[in-house]
Short mmCIF file of C-alpha atoms and ligand atoms in Angstrom, two decimals:
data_model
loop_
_atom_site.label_atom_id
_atom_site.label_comp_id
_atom_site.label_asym_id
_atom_site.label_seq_id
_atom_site.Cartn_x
_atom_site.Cartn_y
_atom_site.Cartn_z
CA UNK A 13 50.93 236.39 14.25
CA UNK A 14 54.50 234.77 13.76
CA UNK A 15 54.20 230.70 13.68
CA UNK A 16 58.27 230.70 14.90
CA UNK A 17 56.80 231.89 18.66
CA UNK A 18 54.58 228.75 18.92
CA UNK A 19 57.70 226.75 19.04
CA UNK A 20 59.50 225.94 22.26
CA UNK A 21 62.47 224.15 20.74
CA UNK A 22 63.23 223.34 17.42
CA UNK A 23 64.80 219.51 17.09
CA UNK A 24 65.36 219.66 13.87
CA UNK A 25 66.82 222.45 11.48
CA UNK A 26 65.95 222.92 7.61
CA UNK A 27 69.59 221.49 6.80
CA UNK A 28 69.50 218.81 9.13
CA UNK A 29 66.68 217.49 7.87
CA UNK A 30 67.85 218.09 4.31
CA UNK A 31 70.75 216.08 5.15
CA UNK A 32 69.13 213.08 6.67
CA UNK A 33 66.75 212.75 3.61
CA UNK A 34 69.68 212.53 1.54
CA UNK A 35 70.79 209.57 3.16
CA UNK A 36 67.40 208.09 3.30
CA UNK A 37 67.50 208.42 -0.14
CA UNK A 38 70.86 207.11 -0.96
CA UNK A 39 70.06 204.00 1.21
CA UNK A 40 66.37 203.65 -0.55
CA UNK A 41 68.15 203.61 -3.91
CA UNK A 42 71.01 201.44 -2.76
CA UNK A 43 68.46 198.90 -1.97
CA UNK A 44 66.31 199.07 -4.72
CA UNK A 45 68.90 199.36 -7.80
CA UNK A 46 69.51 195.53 -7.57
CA UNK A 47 66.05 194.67 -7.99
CA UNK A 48 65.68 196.14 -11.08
CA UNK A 49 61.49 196.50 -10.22
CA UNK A 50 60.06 199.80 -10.33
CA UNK A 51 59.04 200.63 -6.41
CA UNK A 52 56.05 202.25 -5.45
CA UNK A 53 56.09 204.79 -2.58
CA UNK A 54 53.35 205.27 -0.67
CA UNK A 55 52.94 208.17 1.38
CA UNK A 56 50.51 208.56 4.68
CA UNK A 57 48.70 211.52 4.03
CA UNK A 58 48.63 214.57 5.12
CA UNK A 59 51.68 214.04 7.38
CA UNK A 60 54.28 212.86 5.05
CA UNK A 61 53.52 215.15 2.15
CA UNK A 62 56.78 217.41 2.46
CA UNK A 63 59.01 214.63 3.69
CA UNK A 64 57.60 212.31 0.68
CA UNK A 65 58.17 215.28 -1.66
CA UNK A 66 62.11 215.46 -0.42
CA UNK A 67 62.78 212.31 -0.26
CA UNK A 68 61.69 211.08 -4.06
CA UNK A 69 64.13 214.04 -5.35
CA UNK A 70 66.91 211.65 -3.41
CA UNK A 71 65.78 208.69 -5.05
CA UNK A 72 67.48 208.30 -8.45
CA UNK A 73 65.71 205.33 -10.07
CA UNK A 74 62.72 205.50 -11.52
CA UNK A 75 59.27 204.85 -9.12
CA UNK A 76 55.83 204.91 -8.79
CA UNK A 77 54.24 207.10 -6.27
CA UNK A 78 50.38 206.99 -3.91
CA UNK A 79 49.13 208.14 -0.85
CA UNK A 80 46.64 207.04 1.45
CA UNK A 81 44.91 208.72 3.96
CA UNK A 82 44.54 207.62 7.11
CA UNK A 83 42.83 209.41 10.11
CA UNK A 84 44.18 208.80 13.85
CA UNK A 85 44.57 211.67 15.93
CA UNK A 86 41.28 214.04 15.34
CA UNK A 87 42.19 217.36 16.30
CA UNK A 88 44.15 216.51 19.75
CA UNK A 89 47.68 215.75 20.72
CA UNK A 90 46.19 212.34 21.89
CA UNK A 91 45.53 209.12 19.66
CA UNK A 92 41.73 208.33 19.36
CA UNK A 93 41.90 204.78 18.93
CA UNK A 94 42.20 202.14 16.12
CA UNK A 95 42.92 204.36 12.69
CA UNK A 96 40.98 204.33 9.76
CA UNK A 97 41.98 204.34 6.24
CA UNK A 98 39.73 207.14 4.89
CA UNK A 99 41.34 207.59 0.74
CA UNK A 100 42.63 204.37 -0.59
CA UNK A 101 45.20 203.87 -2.84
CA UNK A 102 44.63 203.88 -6.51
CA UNK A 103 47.73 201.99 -8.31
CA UNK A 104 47.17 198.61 -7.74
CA UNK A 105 50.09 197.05 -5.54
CA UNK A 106 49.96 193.35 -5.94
CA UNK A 107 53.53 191.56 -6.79
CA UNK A 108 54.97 195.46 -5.98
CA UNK A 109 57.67 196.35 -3.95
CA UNK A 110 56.12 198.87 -1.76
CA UNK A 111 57.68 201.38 0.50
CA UNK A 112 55.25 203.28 3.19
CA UNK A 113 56.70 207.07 3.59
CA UNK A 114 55.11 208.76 7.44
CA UNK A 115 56.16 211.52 9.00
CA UNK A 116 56.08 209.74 12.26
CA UNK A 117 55.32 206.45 14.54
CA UNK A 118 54.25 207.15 17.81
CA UNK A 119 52.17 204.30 18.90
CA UNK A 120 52.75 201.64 15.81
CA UNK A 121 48.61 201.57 15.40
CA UNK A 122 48.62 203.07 11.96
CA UNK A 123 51.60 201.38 10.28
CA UNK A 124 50.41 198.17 11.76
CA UNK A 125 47.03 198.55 10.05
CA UNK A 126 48.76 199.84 6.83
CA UNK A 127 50.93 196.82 6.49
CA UNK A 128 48.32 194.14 6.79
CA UNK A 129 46.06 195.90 4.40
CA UNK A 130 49.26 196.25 1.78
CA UNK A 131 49.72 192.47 2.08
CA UNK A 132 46.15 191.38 2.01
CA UNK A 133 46.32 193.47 -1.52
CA UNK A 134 49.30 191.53 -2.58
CA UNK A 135 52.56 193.60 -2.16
CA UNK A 136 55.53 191.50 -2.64
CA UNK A 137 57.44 193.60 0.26
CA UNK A 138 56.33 196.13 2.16
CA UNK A 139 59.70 198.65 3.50
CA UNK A 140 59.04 201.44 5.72
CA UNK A 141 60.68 204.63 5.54
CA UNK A 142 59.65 207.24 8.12
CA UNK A 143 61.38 210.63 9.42
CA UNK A 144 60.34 210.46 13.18
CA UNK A 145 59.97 207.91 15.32
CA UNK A 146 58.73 207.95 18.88
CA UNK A 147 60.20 203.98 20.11
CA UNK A 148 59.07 204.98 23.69
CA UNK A 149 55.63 205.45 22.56
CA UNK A 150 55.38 202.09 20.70
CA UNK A 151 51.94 200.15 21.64
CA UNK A 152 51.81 197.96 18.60
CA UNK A 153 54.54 195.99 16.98
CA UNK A 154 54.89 195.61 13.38
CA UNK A 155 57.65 194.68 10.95
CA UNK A 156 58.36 195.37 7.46
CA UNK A 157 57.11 192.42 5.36
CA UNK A 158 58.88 190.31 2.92
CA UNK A 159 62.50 191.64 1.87
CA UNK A 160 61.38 195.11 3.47
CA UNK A 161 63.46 197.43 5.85
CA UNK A 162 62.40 199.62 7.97
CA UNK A 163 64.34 203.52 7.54
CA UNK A 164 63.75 205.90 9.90
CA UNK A 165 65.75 209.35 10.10
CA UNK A 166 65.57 210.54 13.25
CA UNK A 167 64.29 208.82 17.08
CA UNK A 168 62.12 211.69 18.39
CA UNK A 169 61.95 212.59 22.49
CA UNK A 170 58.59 211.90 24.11
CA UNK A 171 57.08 215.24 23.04
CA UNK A 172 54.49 217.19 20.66
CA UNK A 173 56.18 218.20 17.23
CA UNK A 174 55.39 220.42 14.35
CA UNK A 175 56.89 221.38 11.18
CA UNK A 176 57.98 219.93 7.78
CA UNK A 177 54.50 218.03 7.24
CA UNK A 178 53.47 217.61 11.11
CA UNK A 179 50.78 219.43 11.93
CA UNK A 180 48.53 220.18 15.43
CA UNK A 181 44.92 220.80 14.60
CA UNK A 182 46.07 220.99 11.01
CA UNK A 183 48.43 223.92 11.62
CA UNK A 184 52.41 224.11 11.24
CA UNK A 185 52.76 221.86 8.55
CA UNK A 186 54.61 224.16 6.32
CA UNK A 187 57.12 225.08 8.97
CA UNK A 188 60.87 224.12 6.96
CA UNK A 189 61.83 222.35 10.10
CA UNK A 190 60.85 220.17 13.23
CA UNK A 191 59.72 221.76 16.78
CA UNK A 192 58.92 221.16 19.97
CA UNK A 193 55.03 223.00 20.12
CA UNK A 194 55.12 224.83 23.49
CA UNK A 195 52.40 222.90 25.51
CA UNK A 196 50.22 226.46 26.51
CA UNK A 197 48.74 226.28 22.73
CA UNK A 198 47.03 222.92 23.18
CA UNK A 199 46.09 222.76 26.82
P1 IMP B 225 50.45 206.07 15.50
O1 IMP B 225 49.37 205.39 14.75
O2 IMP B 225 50.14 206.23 16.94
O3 IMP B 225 51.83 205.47 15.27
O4 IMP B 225 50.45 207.56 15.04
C1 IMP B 225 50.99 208.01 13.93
C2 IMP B 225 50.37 209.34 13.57
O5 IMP B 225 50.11 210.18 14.70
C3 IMP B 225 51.39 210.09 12.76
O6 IMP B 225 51.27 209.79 11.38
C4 IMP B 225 51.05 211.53 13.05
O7 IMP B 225 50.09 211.98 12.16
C5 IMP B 225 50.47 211.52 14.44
N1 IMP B 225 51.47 211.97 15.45
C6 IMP B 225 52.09 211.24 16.39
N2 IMP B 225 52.96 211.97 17.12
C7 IMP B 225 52.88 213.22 16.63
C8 IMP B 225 53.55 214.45 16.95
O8 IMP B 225 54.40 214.57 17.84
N3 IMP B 225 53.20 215.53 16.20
C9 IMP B 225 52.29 215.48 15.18
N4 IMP B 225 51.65 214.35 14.85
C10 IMP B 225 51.94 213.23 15.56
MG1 MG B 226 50.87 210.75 9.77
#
């Protein structure tokens, strides 16, 4: 079974990606080095495991790292409603300069949710850095809080992706790069 004939189109390639992150990273640190606080990056589990992993090798300065897991989309291509944060974080963020690391916003719900409960424990900003985002897909607004920014690499088409960290059904996730998932494997 070869993974590679799942894929319709692939969006993004391994060096693409490798160079975006870069920059993500340059700009991250850029933004941070006058501060002189020590960040803490928070990554949305599972999603943003391999793009969190990347992107803290680009980030010379020294940080703190979390996740939190949040569940959404079930086992579908289609959201199932209002998320829920299901693992919590365990480095306590109040006065912290936090930056939220996802894989991808589609509809806004789960940032939106992860923002409010990252103030309501105190972060001083909240930034957030994520690879994809879908802008035509946007149901929700939400804005970085405080001095935050918002960094996103890429604006993703209207379609179903896999690879680097995106998964359907919890598959494809450790593709090295970013696909188009032909629709005749999840009709
Ligand atoms: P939102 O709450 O609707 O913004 O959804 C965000 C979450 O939905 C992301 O963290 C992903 O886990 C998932 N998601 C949205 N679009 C895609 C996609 O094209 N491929 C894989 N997962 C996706
Ligand atoms: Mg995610």
């Amino acid at each position: 079974m070869n993974f590679d004939d799942h894929i319709l189109e692939v969006l993004w390639s391994e060096d693409q990606i490798s160079r975006r992150v870069s920059d993500l990273g340059s700009q991250i640190c850029a933004d941070f080095q006058s501060r002189n606080e020590v960040p803490v990056l928070v990554g949305v589990a599972n999603g943003a495991f391999v793009f969190l992993a990347d992107l803290v090798r680009k980030i010379r300065l020294p940080l703190t790292l979390d996740f939190v897991r949040v569940v959404s989309y079930g086992i579908g291509t289609v959201t199932s409603g209002i998320p829920k944060i299901i693992v919590d974080l365990k480095l306590n963020v109040l006065g912290r300069h936090v930056v939220l690391v996802e894989d991808i916003v589609d509809t806004g719900n789960t940032l939106s949710i992860l923002i409010q409960y990252l103030k309501s424990k105190g972060a001083s900003s909240i930034s957030v850095c994520t690879l994809l985002d879908k802008p035509s897909r946007r149901r929700v607004h939400f804005e970085p809080e405080g001095e935050g920014k918002y960094y996103c690499g890429f604006e993703c088409p209207d379609q179903f992706v896999v690879g680097y960290g995106l998964d359907y059904a919890e598959l494809y996730r450790n593709l090295p790069y970013i696909g188009v998932l032909k629709p005749e494997i999840y009709k």
